[in-house]
Coordinates of C-alpha atoms and ligand atoms in Angstrom, one line a residue:
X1 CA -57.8 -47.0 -4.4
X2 CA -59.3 -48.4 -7.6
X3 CA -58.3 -51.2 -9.7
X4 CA -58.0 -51.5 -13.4
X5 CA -61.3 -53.1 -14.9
X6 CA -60.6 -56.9 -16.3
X7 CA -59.2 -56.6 -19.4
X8 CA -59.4 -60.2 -20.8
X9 CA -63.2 -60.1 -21.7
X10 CA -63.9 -60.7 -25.2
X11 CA -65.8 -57.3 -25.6
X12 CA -63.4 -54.7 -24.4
X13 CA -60.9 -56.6 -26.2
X14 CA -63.1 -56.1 -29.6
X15 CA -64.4 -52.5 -28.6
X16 CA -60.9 -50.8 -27.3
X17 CA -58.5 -49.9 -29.7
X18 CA -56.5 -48.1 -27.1
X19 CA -56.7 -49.4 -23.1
X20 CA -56.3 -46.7 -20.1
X21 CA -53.5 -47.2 -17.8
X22 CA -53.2 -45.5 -14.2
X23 CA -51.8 -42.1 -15.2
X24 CA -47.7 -41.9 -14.1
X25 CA -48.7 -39.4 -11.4
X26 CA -51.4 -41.2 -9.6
X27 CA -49.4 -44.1 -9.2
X28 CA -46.0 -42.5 -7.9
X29 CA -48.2 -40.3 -5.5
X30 CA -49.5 -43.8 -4.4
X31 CA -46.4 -45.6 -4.0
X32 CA -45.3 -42.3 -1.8
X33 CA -48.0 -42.9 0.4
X34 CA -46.8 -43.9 3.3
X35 CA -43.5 -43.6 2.8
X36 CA -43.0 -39.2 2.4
X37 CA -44.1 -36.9 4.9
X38 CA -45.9 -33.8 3.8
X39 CA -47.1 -35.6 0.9
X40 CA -50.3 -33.8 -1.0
X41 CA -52.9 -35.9 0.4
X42 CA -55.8 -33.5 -1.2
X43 CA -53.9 -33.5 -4.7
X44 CA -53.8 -37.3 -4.5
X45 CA -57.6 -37.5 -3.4
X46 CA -58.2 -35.4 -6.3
X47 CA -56.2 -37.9 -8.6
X48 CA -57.9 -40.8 -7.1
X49 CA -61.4 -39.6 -7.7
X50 CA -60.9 -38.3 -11.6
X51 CA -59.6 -41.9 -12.4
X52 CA -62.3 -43.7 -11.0
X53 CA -64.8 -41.8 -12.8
X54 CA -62.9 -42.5 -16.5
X55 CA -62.9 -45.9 -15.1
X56 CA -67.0 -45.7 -14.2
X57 CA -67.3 -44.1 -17.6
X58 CA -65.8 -47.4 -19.3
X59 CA -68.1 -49.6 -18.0
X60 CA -70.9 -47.9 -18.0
X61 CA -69.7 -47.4 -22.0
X62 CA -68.7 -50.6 -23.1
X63 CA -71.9 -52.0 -21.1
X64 CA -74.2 -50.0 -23.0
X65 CA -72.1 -50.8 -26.6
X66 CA -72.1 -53.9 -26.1
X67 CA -71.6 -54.7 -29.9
X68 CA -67.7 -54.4 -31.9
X69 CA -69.5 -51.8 -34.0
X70 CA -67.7 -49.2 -32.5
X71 CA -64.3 -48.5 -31.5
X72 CA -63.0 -46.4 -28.2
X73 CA -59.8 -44.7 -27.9
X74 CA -59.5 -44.1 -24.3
X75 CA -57.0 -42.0 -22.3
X76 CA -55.0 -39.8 -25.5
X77 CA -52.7 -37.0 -25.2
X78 CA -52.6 -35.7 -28.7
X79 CA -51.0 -32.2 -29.8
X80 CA -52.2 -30.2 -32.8
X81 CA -50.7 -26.8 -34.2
X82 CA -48.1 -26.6 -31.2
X83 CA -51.0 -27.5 -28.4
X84 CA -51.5 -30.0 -26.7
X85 CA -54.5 -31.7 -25.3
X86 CA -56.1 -34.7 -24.0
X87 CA -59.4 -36.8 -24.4
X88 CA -60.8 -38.8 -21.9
X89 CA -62.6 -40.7 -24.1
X90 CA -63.0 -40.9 -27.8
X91 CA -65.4 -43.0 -29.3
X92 CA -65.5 -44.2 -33.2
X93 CA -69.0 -44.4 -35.0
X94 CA -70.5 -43.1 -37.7
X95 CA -68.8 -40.0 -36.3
X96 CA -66.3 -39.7 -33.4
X97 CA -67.4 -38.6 -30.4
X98 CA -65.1 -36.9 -27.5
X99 CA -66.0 -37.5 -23.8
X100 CA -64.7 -35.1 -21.2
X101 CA -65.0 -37.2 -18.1
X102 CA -66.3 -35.2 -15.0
X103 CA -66.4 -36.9 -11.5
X104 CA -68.0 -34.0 -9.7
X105 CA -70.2 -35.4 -6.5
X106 CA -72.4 -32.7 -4.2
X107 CA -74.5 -29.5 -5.5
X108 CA -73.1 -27.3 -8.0
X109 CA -74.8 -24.2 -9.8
X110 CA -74.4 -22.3 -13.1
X111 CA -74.5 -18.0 -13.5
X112 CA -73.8 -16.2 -16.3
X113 CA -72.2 -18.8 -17.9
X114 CA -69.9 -19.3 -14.6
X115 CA -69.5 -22.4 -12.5
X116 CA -70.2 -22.6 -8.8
X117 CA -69.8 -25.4 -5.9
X118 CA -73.3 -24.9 -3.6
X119 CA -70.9 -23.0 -1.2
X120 CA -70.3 -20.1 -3.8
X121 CA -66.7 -21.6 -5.0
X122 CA -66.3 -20.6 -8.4
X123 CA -65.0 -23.4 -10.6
X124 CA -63.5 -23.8 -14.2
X125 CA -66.5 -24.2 -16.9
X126 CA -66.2 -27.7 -17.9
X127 CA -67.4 -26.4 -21.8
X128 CA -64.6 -24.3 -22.2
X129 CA -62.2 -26.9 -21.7
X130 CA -64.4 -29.2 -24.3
X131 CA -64.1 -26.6 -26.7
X132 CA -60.8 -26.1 -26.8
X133 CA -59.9 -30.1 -27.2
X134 CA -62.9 -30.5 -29.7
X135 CA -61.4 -27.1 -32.0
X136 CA -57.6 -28.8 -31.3
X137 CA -59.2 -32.3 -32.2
X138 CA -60.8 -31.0 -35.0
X139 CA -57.6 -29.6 -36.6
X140 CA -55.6 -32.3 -35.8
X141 CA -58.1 -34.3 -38.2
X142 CA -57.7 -31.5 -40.7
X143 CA -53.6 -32.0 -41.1
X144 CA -54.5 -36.0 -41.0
X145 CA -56.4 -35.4 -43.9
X146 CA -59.1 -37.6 -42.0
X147 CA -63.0 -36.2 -42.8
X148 CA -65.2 -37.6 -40.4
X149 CA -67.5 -35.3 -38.4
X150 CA -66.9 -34.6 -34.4
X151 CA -69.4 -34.0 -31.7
X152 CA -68.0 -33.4 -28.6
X153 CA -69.3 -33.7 -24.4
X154 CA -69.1 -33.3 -21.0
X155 CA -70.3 -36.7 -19.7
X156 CA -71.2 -36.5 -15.3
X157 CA -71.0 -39.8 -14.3
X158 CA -71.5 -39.6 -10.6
X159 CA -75.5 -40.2 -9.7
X160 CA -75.1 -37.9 -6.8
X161 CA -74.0 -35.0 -9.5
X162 CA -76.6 -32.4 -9.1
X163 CA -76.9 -28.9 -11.2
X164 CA -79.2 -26.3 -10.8
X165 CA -80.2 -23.2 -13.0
X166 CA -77.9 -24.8 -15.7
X167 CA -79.3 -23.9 -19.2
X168 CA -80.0 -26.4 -21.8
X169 CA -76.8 -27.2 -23.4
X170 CA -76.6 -30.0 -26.0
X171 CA -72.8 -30.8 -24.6
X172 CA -73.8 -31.7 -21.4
X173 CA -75.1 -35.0 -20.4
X174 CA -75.7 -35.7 -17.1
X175 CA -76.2 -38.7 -15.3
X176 CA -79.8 -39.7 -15.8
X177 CA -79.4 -38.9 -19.4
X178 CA -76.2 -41.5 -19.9
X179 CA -78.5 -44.5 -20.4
X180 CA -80.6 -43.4 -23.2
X181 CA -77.8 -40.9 -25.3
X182 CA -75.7 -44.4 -25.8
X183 CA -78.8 -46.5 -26.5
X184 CA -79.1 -43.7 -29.4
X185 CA -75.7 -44.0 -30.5
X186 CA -75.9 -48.1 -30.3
X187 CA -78.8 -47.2 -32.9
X188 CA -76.9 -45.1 -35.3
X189 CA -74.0 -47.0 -35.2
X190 CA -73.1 -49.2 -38.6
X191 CA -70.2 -51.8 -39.3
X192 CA -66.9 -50.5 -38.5
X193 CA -64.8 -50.8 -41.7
X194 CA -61.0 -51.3 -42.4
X195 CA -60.9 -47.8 -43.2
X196 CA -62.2 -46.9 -39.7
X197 CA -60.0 -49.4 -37.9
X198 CA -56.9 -47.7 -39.7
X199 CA -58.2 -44.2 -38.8
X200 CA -58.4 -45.1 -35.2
X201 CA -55.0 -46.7 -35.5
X202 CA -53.7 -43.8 -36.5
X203 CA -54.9 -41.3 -34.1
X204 CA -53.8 -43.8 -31.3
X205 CA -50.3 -43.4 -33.1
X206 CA -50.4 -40.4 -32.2
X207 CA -50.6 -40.4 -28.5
X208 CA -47.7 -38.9 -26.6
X209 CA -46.2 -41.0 -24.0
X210 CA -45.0 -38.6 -21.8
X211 CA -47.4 -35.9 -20.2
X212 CA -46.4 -32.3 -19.7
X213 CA -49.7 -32.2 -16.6
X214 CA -47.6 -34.3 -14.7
X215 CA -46.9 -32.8 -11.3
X216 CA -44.5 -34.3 -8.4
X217 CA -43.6 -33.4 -5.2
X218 CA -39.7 -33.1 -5.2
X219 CA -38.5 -36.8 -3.1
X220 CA -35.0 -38.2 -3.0
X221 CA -34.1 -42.0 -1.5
X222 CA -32.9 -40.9 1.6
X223 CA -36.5 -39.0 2.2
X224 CA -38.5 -41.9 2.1
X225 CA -39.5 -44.6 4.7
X226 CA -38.4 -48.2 3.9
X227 CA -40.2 -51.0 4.1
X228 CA -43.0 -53.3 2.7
X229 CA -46.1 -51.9 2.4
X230 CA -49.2 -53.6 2.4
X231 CA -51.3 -54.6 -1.1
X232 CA -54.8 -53.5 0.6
X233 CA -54.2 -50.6 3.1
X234 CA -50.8 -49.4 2.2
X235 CA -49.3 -49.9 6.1
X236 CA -45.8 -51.3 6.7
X237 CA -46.2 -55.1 6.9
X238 CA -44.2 -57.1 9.5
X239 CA -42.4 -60.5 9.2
X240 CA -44.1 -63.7 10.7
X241 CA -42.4 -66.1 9.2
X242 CA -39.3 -67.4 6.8
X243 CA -42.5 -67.6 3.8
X244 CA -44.5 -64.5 4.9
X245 CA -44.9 -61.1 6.4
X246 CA -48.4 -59.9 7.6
X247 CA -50.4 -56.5 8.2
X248 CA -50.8 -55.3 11.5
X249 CA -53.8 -53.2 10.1
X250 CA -55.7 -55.4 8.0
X251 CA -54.9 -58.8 10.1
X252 CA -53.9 -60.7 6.5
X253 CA -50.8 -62.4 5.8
X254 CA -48.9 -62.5 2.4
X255 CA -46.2 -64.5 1.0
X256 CA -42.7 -63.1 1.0
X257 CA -42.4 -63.5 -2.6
X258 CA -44.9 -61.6 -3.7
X259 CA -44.5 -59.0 -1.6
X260 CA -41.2 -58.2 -2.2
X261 CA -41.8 -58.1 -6.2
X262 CA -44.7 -55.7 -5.3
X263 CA -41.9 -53.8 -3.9
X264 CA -39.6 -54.0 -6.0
X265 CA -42.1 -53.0 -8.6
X266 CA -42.8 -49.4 -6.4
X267 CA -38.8 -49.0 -6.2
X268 CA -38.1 -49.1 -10.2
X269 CA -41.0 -46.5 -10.8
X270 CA -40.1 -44.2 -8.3
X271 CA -36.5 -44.3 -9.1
X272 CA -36.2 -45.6 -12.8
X273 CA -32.1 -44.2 -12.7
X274 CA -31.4 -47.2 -10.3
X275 CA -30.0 -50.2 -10.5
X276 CA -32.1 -53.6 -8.6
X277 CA -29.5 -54.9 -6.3
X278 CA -29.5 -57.3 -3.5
X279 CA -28.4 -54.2 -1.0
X280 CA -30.6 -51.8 -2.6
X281 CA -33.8 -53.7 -2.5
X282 CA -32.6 -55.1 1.3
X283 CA -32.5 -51.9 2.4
X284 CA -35.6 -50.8 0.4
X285 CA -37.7 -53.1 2.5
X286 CA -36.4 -52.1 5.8
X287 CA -34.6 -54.8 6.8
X288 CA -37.5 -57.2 6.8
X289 CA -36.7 -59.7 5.0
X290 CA -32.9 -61.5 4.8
X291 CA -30.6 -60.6 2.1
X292 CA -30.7 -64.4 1.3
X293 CA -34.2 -64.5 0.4
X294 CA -34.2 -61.5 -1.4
X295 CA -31.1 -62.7 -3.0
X296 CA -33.4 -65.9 -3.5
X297 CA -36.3 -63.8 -5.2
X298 CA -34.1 -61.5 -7.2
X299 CA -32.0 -64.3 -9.0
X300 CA -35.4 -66.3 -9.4
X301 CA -37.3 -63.6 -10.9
X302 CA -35.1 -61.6 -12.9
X303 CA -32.3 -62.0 -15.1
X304 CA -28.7 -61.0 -13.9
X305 CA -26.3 -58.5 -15.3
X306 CA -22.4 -58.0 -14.1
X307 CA -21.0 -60.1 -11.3
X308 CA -19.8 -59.3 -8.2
X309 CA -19.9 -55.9 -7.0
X310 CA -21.4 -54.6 -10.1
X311 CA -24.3 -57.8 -10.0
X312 CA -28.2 -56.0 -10.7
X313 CA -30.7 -57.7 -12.2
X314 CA -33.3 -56.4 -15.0
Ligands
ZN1 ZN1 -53.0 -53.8 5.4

């Protein structure tokens, strides 16, 4: 599982107009972990690995543009003559600049324009999907009334990424070429100007929240396994103590507290519809931990609405 990169240094604070967060999907799939049977382990995998190479694309981008001369919109579904699409990456210069983010690990091969894994599995042509976000990006500029010129690519960011009998292609930059393509853009690049911060405003206005891409196994309540799971390897934990419960699996212990709001925290985005109750989150951690402590947590950390039967908190 990866973590978000730290967000507090002053550089990405300067450089990102707009921050990724762990897409919706990826994170319900990981709260299911564990919990549903059957669930799409290979889907997940497939989740797991796109996001951390967006995330290895924003370091290795805001390393190399070090400078607030240029600003990064990262993570945007935008929609343009009734289509929608979304960039990766989308950089602000002298020019924007749309990175399609490819993870791809292992030997791959190009024929007649067609992508293949080493084993002969065709797969989808990474430039075909560029071209259709850069000609939707394009237009989406056009109605904006915005005239700044667009260059669009397919970035590889995993060094063990290898392509053979691929043509030249000016959209395609592979990993040993990373390094030098941004030192060239650090070179072009020029002060960003209030116009240009107001541009990029407004294309991050208008990011959709909600994505149509998302895909979720079906899960009710009563399908899942309660309990606490643990922060590193996703286990049930068990109770030592009144203070803390511990993982079998990775040997740690953590403080009741804590792992309870964690909890809590996997219950509201799994099932926003529901109210946070003493009895619901009791039973949502298997029994655990004591209604009184929960009780204890809930009333310390949230606010409470109704009273008696009807008390939740929010
Ligand atoms: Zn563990």
């Amino acid at each position: 599982m990866v973590d978000m990169p730290p967000l507090n240094l002053e550089r990405w604070k300067k450089m990102i107009l707009k921050q990724r967060s762990i897409p919706e999907e990826l994170l319900i799939l990981r709260y299911l972990r564990g919990r549903l049977k059957d669930l799409d382990e290979d889907h997940l995998k497939i989740l797991e690995k796109g996001f951390a190479g967006e995330l290895q694309w924003d370091t290795i981008v805001t390393d190399a543009l070090t400078s607030s001369r240029s600003l990064l919109l990262n993570d945007l579904l935008l929609t343009s003559g009734g289509q929608m699409f979304q960039i990766d990456s989308l950089l602000l210069s002298k020019k924007f600049t749309i990175f399609e983010v490819k993870n791809y690990d292992g030997e791959y091969f190009v024929e007649n324009d067609r992508w293949y894994t080493i084993t002969k599995t065709e797969i989808q042509n990474p430039l075909i999907q560029l071209h259709r976000t850069e000609t939707a990006f394009r237009r989406l500029l056009r109605d904006l009334g915005i005239h700044i010129p667009v260059e669009a690519y397919v970035v590889f960011v995993n060094p063990e990424f290898t392509l053979f009998h691929a043509p030249y292609h000016p959209s395609i930059l592979l990993p040993s070429q990373l390094k030098r393509f941004l030192q060239k853009i650090k070179q072009e690049t020029c002060e960003i100007t209030n116009k240009d911060q107001m541009v990029a405003e407004k294309i991050a206005s208008c990011h959709l929240k909600k994505s149509p891409y998302t895909r979720l196994p079906c899960y009710s309540y009563e399908d899942l396994d309660k309990g606490i799971r643990c922060g590193c390897c996703e286990r049930f934990l068990f109770p030592l103590s009144q203070s803390y419960v511990y993982c079998e699996i990775c040997g740690g212990k953590e403080p009741v507290e804590a792992a309870v709001l964690r909890n809590i925290t996997e219950y509201q985005t799994l099932f926003p519809e529901k109210l946070v109750t003493t009895i619901g989150i009791l039973n949502w951690c298997g029994g655990i931990v004591s209604e009184k402590v929960i009780r204890r947590i809930l009333k310390k950390n949230y606010n409470t609405k109704g009273s008696n039967r009807h008390t939740h908190f929010v």
